[in-house]
PDB file of C-alpha atoms in Angstrom:
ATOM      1  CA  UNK Q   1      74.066 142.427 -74.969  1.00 47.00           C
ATOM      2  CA  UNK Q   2      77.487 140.896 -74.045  1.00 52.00           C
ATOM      3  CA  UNK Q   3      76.669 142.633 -70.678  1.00 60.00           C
ATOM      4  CA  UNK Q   4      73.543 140.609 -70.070  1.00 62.00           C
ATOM      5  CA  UNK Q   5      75.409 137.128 -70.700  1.00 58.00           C
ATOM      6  CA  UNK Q   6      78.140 137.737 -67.595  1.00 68.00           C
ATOM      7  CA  UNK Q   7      76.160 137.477 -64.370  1.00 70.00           C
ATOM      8  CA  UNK Q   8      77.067 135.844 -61.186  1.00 71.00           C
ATOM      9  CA  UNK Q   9      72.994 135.780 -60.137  1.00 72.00           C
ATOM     10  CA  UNK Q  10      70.521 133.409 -61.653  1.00 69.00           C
ATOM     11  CA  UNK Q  11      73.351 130.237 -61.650  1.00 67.00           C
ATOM     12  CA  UNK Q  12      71.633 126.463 -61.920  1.00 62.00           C
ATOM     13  CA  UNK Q  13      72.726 123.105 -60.411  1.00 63.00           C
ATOM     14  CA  UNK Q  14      73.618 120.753 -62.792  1.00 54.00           C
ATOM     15  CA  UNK Q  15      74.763 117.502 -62.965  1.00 57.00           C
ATOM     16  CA  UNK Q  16      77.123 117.807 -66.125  1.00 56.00           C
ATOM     17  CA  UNK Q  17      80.247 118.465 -66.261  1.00 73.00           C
ATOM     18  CA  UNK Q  18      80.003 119.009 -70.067  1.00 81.00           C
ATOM     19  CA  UNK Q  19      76.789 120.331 -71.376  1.00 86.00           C
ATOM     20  CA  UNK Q  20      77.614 120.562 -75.398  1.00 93.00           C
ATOM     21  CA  UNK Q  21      77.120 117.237 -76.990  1.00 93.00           C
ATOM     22  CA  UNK Q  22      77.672 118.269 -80.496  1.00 95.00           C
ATOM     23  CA  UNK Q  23      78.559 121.591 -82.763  1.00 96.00           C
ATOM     24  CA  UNK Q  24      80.378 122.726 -85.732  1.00 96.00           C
ATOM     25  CA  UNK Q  25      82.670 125.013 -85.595  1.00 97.00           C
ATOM     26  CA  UNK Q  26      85.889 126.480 -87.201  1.00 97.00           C
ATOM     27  CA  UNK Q  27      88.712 125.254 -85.574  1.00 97.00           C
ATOM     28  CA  UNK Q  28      90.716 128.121 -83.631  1.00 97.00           C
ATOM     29  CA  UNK Q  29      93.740 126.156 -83.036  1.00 96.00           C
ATOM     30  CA  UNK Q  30      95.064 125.050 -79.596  1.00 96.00           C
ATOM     31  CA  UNK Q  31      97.219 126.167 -76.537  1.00 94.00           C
ATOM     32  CA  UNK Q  32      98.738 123.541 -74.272  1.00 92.00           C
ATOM     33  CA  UNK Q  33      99.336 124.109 -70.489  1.00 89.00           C
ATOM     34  CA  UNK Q  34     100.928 121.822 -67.517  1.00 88.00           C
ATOM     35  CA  UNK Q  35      98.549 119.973 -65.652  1.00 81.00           C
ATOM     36  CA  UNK Q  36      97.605 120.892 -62.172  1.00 80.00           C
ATOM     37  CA  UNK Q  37      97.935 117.976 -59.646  1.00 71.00           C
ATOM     38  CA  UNK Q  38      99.906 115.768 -61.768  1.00 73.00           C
ATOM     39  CA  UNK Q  39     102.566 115.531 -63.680  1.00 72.00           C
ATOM     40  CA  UNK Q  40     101.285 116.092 -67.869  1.00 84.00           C
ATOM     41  CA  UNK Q  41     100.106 118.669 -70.088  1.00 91.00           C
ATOM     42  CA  UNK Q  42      96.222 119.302 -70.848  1.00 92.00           C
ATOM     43  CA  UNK Q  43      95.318 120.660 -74.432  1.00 94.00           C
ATOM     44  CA  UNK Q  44      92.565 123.455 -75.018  1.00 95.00           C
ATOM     45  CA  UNK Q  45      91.310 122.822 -78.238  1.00 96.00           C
ATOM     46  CA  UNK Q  46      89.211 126.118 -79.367  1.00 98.00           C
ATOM     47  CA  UNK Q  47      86.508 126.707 -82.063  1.00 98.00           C
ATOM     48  CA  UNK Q  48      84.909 129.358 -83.161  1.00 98.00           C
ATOM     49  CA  UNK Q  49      81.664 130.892 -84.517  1.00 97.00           C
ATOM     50  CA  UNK Q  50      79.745 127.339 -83.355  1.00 96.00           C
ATOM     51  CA  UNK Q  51      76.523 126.512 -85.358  1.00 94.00           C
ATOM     52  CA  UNK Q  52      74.445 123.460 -84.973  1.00 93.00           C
ATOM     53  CA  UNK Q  53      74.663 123.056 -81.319  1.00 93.00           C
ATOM     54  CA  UNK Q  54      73.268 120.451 -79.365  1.00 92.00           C
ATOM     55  CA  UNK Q  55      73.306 120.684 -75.137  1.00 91.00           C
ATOM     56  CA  UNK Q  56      71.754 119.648 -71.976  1.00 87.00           C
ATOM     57  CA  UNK Q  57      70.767 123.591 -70.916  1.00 86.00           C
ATOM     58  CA  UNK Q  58      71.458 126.599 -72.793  1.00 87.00           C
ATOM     59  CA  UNK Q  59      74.714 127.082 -74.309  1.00 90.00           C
ATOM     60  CA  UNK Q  60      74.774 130.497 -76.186  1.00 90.00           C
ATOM     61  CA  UNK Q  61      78.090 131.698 -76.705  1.00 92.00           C
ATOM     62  CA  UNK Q  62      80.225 131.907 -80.109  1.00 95.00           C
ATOM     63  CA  UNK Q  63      82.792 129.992 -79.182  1.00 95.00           C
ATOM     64  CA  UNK Q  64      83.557 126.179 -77.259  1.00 96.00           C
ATOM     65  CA  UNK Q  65      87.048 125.034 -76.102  1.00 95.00           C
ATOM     66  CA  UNK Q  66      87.485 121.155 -75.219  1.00 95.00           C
ATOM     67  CA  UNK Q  67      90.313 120.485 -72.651  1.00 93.00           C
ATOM     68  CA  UNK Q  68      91.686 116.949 -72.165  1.00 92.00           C
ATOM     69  CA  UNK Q  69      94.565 115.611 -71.443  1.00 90.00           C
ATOM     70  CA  UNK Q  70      97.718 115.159 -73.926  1.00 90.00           C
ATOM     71  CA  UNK Q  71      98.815 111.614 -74.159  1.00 89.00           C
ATOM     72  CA  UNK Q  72     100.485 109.716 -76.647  1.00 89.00           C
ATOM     73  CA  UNK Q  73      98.393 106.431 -76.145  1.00 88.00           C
ATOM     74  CA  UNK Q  74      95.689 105.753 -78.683  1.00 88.00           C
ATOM     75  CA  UNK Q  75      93.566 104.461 -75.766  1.00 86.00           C
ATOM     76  CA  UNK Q  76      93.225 107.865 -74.062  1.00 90.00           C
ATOM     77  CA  UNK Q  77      90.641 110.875 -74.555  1.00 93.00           C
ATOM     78  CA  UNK Q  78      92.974 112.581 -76.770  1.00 94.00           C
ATOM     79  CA  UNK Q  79      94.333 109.419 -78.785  1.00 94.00           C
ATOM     80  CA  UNK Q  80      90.708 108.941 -79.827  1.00 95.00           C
ATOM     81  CA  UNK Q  81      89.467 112.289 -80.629  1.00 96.00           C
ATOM     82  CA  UNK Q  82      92.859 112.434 -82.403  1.00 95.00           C
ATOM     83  CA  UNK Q  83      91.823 108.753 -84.572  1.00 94.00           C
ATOM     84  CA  UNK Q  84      88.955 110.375 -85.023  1.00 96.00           C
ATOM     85  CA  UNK Q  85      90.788 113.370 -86.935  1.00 96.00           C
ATOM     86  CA  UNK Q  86      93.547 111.606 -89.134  1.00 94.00           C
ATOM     87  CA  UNK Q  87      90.325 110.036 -90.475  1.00 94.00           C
ATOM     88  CA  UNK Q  88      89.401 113.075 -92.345  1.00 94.00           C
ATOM     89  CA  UNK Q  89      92.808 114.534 -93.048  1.00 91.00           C
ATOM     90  CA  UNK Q  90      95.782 113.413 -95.474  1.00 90.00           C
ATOM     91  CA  UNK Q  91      99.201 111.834 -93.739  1.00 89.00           C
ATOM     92  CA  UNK Q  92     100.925 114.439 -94.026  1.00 89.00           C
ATOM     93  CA  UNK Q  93      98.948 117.074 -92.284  1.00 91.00           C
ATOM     94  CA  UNK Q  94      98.528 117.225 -88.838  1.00 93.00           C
ATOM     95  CA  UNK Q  95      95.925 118.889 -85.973  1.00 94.00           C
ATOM     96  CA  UNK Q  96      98.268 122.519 -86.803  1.00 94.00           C
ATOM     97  CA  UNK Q  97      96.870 122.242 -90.117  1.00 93.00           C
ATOM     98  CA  UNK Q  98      93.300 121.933 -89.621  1.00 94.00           C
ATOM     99  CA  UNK Q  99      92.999 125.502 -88.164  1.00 94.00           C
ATOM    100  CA  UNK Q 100      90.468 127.703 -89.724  1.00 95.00           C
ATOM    101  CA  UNK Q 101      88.373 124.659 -91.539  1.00 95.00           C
ATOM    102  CA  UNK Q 102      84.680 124.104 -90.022  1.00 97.00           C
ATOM    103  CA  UNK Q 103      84.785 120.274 -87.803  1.00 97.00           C
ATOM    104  CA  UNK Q 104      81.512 118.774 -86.677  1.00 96.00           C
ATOM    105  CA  UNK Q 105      82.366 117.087 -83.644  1.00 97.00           C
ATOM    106  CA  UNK Q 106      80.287 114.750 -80.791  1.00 96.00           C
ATOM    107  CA  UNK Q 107      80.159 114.375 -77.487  1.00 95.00           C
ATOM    108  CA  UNK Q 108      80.332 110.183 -77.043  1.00 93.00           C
ATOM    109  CA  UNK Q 109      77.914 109.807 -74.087  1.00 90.00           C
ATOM    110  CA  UNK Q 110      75.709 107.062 -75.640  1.00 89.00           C
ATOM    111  CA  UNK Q 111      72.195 109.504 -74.839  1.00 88.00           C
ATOM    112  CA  UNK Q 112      70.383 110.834 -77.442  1.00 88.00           C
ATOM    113  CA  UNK Q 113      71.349 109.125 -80.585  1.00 89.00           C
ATOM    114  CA  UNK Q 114      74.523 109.902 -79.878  1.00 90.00           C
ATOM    115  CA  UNK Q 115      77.942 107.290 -80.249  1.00 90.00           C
ATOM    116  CA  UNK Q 116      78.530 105.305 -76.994  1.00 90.00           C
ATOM    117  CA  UNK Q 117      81.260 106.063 -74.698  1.00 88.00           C
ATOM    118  CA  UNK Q 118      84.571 104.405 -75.545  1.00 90.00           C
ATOM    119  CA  UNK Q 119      87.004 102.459 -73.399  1.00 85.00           C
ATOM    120  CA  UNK Q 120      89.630 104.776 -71.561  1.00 84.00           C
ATOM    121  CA  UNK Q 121      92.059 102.941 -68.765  1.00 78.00           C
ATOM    122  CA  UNK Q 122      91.595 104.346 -65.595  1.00 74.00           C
ATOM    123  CA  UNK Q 123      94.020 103.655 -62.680  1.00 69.00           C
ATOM    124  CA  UNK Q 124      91.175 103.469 -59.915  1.00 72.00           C
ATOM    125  CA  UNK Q 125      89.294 101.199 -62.448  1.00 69.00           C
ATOM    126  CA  UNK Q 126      92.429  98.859 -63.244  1.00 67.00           C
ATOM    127  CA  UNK Q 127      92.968  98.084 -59.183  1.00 71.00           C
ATOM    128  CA  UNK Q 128      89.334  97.126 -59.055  1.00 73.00           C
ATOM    129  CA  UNK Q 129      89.748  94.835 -61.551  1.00 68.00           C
ATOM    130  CA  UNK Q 130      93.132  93.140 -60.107  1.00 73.00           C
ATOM    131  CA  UNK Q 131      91.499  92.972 -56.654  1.00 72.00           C
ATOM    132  CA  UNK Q 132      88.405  91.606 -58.518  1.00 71.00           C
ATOM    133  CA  UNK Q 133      90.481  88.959 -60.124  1.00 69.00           C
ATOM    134  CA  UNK Q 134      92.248  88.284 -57.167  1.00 72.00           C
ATOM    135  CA  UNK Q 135      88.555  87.348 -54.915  1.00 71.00           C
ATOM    136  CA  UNK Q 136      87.423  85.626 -57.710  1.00 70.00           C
ATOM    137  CA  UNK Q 137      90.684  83.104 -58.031  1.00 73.00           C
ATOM    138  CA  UNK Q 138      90.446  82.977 -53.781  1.00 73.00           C
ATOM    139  CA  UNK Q 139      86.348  82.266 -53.942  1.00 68.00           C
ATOM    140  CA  UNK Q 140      87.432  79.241 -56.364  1.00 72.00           C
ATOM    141  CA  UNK Q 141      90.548  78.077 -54.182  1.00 72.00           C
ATOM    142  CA  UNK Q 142      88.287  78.243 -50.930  1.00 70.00           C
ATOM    143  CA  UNK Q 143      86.574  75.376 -48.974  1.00 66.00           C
ATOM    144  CA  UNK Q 144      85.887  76.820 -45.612  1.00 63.00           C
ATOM    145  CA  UNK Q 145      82.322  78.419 -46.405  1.00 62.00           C
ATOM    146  CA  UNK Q 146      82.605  81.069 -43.673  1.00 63.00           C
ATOM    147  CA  UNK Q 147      85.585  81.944 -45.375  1.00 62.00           C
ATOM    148  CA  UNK Q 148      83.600  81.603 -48.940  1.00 58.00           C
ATOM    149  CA  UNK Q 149      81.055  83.815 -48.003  1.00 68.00           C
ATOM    150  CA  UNK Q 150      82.897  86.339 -46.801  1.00 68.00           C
ATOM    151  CA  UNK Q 151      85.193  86.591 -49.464  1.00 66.00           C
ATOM    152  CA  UNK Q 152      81.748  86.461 -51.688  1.00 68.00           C
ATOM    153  CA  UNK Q 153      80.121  89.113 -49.892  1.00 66.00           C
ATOM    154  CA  UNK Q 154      83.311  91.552 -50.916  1.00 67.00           C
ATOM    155  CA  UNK Q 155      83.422  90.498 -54.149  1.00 61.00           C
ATOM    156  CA  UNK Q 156      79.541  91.274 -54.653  1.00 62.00           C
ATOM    157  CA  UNK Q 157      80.159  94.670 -52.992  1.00 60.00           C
ATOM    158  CA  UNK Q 158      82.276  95.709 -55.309  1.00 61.00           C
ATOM    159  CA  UNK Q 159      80.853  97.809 -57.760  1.00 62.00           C
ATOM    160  CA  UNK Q 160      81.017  97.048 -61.395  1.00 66.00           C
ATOM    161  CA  UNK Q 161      84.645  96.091 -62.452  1.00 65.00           C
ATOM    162  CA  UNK Q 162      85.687  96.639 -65.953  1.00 66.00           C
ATOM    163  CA  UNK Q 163      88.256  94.608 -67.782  1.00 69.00           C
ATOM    164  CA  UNK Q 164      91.968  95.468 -67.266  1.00 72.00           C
ATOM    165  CA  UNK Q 165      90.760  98.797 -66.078  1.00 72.00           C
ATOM    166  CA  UNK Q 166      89.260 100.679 -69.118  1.00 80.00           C
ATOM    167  CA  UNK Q 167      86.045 102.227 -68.515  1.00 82.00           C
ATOM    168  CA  UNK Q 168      83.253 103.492 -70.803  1.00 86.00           C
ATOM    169  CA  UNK Q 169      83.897 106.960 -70.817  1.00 89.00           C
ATOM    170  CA  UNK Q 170      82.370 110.216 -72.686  1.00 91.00           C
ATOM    171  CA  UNK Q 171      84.645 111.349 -75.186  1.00 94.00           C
ATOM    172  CA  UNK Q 172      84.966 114.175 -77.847  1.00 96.00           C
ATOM    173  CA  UNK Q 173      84.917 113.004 -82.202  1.00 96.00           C
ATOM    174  CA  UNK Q 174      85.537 114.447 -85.095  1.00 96.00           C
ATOM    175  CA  UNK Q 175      82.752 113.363 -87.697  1.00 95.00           C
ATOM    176  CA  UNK Q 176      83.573 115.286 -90.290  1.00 94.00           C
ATOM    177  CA  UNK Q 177      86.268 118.227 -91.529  1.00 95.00           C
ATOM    178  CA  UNK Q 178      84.888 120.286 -94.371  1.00 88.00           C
ATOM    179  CA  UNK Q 179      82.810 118.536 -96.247  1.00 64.00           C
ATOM    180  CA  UNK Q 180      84.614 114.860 -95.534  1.00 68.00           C
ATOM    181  CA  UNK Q 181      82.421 112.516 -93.697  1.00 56.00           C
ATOM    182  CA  UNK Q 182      83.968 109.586 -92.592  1.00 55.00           C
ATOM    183  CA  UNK Q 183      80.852 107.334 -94.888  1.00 48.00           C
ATOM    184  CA  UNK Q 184      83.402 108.942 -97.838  1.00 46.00           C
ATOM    185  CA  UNK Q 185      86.528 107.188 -96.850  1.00 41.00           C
ATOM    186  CA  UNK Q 186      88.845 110.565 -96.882  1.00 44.00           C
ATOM    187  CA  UNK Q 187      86.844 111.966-100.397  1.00 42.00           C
ATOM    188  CA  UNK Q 188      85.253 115.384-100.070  1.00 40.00           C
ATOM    189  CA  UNK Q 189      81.327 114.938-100.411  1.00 37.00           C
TER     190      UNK Q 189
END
């Protein structure tokens, strides 16, 4: 049967990058690698024997591995999946610990029922937003209306800025670890 799942005939277009949106799974523990085309380390995080899944097209294999990028700022992929985590653990344990217990975890992509996306800084995004800033403060300095509209027109073809650069973005949570749900404030259920 294994056979029949490995085929390079019968592939679809899609427009997702990520097709789970939610699953539980026992968590398999990690591996970390250096990132390709930057400087930083990405994080595979790995479960295993998935139940409960949830995804735009078929998804029928045992196992599911999120990669993201390592980071240290709570404002980043991994500093909210990992918020998402010490909710449901004690202080002194840490992501090594929670290998082998079962996590439900959530795609944050705002479809379906589903949590929204949540604010991640994005360099690209943040430049918008200064340039945006800076046509908005030259729009209100300006008198000359060729000048004005010009400067207007820009401004209007910018597409949407964010605020200081964090856009909403589809992230991985933890909503519960064993039996804790985050509704019990850290007390098995």
């Amino acid at each position: 049967m294994t056979e029949d799942l490995v085929s390079v005939r019968g592939l679809i277009d899609s427009e997702f990058d990520e097709i789970v949106r939610s699953f539980d799974g026992i968590f398999d523990g990690y591996e970390t690698a250096k990132a390709s085309g930057y400087e930083g380390t990405r994080i595979d995080l790995k479960f295993k024997d998935i139940d409960n899944v949830i995804a735009v097209s078929p998804y029928n294999f045992p196992t599911k591995v999120i990669n993201m990028g390592l980071s240290n700022k709570n404002g980043s992929k991994w500093g909210i999946f990992s918020n998402s985590l010490t909710a449901f653990i004690p202080d002194d344990e840490d992501i090594k610990d929670c290998a082998d217990r079962v996590m439900d975890l959530e795609f944050c992509d705002g479809e379906g029922g589903r949590l929204p996306p949540k604010p991640i800084w994005n360099r690209d995004a943040q430049t918008e937003w200064k340039r945006a800033v800076a046509l908005d403060s030259a729009i209100a300095a300006e008198k000359d209306a060729d000048v004005l509209s010009n400067l207007q027109q820009e401004r209007a073809n910018m597409e949407e800025v964010y605020s200081n650069g964090e856009v909403p973005t589809p992230v991985w949570v933890v909503l519960s670890v064993e039996g804790v749900t985050a509704g019990s404030m850290g007390t098995p259920t």
